[in-house]
C-alpha positions as a printed NumPy array, in Angstrom:
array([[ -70.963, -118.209,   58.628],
       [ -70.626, -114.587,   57.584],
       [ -70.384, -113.417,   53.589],
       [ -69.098, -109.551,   52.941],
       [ -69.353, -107.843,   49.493],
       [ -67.913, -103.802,   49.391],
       [ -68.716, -101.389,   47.068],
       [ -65.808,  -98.812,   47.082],
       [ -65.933,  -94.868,   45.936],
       [ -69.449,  -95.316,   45.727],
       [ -70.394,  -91.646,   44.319],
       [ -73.023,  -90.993,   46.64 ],
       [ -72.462,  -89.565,   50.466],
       [ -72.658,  -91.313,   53.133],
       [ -75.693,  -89.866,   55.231],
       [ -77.594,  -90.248,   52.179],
       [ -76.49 ,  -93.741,   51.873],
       [ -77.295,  -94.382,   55.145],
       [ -80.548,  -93.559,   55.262],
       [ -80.847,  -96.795,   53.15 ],
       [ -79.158,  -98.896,   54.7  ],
       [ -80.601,  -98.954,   58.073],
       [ -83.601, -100.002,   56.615],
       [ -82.794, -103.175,   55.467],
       [ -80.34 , -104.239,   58.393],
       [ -82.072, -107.316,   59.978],
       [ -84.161, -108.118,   57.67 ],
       [ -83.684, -111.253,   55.287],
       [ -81.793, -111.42 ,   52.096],
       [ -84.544, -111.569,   49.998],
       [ -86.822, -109.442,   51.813],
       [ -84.053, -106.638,   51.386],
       [ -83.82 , -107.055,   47.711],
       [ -87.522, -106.539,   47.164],
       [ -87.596, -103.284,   49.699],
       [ -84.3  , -101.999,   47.624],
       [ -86.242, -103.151,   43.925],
       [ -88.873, -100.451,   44.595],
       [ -86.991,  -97.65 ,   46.566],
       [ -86.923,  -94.379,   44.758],
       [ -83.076,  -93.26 ,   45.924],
       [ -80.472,  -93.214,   44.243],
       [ -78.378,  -94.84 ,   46.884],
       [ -80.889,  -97.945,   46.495],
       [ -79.68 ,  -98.866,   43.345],
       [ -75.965,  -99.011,   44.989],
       [ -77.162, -100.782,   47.899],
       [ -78.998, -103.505,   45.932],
       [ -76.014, -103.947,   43.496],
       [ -73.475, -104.73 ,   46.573],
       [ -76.311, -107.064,   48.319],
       [ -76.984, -108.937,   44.805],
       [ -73.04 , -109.33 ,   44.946],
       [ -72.987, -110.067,   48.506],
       [ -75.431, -112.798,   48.057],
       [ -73.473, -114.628,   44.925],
       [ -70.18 , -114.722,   47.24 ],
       [ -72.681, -116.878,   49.694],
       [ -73.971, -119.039,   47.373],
       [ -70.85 , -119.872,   44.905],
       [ -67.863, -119.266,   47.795],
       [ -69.53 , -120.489,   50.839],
       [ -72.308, -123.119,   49.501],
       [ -75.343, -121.212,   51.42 ],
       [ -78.617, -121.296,   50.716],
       [ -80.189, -117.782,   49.424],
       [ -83.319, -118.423,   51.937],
       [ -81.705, -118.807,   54.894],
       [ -79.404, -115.645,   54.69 ],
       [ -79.99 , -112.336,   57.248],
       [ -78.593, -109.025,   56.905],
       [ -76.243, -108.655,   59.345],
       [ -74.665, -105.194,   58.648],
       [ -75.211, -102.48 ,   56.41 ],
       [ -72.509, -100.138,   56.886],
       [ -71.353,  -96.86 ,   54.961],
       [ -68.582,  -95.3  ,   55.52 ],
       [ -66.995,  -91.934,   54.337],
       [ -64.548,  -92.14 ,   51.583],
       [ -62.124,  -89.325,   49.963],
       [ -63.898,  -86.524,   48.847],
       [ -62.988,  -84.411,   45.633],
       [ -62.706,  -81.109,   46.048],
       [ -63.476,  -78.641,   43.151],
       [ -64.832,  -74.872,   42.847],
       [ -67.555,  -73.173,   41.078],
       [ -67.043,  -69.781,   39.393],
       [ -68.693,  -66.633,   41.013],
       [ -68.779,  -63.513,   40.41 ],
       [ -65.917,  -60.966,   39.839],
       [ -63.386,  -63.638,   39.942],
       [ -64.21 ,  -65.361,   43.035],
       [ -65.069,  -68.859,   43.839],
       [ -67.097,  -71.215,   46.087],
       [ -65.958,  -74.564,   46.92 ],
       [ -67.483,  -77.836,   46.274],
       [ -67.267,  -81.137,   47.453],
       [ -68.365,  -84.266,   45.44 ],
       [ -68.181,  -86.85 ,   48.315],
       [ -67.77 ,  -90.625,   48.134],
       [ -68.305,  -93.775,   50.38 ],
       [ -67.787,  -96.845,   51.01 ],
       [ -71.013,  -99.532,   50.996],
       [ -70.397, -102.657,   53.198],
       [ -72.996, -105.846,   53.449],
       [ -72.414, -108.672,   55.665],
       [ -74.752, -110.937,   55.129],
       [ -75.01 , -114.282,   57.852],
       [ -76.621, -118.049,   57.546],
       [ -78.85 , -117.768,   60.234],
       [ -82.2  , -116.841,   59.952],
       [ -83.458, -116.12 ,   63.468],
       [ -85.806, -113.141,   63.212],
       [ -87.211, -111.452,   60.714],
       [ -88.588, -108.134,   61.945],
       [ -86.39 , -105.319,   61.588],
       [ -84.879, -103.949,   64.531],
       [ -85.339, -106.687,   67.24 ],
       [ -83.468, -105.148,   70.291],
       [ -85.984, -105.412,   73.437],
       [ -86.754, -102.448,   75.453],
       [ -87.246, -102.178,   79.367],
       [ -90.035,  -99.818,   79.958],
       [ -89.465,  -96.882,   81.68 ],
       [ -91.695,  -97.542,   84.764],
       [ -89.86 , -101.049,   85.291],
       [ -86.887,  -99.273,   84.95 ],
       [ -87.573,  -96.37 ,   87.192],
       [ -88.958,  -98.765,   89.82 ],
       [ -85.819, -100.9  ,   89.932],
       [ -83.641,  -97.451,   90.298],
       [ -85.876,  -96.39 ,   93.076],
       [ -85.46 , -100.023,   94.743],
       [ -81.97 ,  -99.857,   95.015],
       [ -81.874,  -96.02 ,   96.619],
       [ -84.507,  -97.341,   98.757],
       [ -82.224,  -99.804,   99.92 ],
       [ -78.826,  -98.136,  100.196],
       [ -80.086,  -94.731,  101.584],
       [ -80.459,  -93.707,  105.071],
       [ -83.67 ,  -92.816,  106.954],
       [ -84.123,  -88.908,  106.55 ],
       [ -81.733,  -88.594,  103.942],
       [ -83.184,  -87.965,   99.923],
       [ -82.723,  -90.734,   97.961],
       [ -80.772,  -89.738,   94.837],
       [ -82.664,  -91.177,   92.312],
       [ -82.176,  -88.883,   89.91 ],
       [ -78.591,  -88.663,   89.936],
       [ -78.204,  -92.379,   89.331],
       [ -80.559,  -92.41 ,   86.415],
       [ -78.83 ,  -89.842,   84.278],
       [ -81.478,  -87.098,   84.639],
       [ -80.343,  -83.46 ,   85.711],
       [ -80.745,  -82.789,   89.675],
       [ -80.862,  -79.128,   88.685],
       [ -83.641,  -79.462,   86.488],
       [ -86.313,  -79.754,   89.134],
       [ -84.948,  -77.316,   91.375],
       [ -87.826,  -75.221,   93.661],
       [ -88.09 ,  -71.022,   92.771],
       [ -86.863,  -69.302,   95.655],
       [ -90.001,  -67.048,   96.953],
       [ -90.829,  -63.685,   96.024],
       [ -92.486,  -62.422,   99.155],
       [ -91.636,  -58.751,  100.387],
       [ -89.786,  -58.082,   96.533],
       [ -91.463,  -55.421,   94.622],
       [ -91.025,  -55.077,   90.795],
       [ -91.361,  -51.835,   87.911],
       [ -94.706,  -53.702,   87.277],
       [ -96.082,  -54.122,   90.482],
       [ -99.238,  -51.564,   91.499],
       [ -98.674,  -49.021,   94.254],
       [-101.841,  -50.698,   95.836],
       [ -99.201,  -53.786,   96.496],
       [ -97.25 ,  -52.012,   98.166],
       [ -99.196,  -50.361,  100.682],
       [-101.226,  -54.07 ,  101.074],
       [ -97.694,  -55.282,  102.405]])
């Protein structure tokens, strides 16, 4: 079961909100709290506020149990931003923007892992031997595979220099020339 607690017009932006948030996504509930207790942003504090909320909807709506809860999401979004000016000089003025956001924790019942960021990798040298296997096996004899293409790598990139035999240059030596 899924819990969700917002925290709207949040007066912080969103990339610096962010930056927060990412680090506890995955992680358990309580192992989130303590990372948020001792972070020096700003941000933190509204981060920890909406996942100390997040966690009494689970426990007094739902009927979960604080230790088996996971950080599912940690989203921010943009809110409105307010738009105001600062003075200058000689009558002039500069625009500012005091942005907002939007904090969103959903927080879910089942505690599978706890290390941050589980996704598994393939490694590039499985990878490039399984793209190579399947040129290998659709290509013709005497024909280049295209290997590169199908990996998402530029065929330009690797592209021989044409030669520079016969071509004189302004820095070349007269001596060069009479050699050729």
């Amino acid at each position: 079961m899924q819990v969700t607690s917002t925290y709207r017009y949040a007066r912080i932006s969103a990339f610096k909100a962010r930056e927060v948030t990412r680090e506890i996504q995955g992680r358990s509930a309580s192992d989130a709290l303590d990372l948020l207790t001792f972070s020096p942003k700003k941000a933190a504090v509204m981060v920890r506020k909406t996942l100390k909320s997040a966690i009494a909807n689970a426990e007094n709506n739902a009927d979960l149990k604080v230790d088996t809860l996971l950080v599912k999401e940690a989203v921010v979004g943009e809110g409105p931003t307010f738009k105001r000016f600062r003075a200058r000089a000689r009558g002039s003025a500069s625009p500012l923007r005091k942005r907002t956001s939007h904090i969103r924790i959903v927080l879910a019942d089942e505690l599978a892992s706890t290390a941050p960021g589980g996704r598994a990798r393939k490694t590039q040298s499985a990878e490039a031997a399984a793209v190579v296997a399947d040129d290998q096996a659709t290509s013709e004899p005497g024909t280049t595979s295209g290997a590169r293409k199908s990996s998402g790598r530029k065929a330009s990139a690797r592209t021989p220099k044409a030669s520079t035999e016969g071509k004189t240059t302004k820095g070349q030596s007269s001596e060069k020339k009479e050699k050729e």
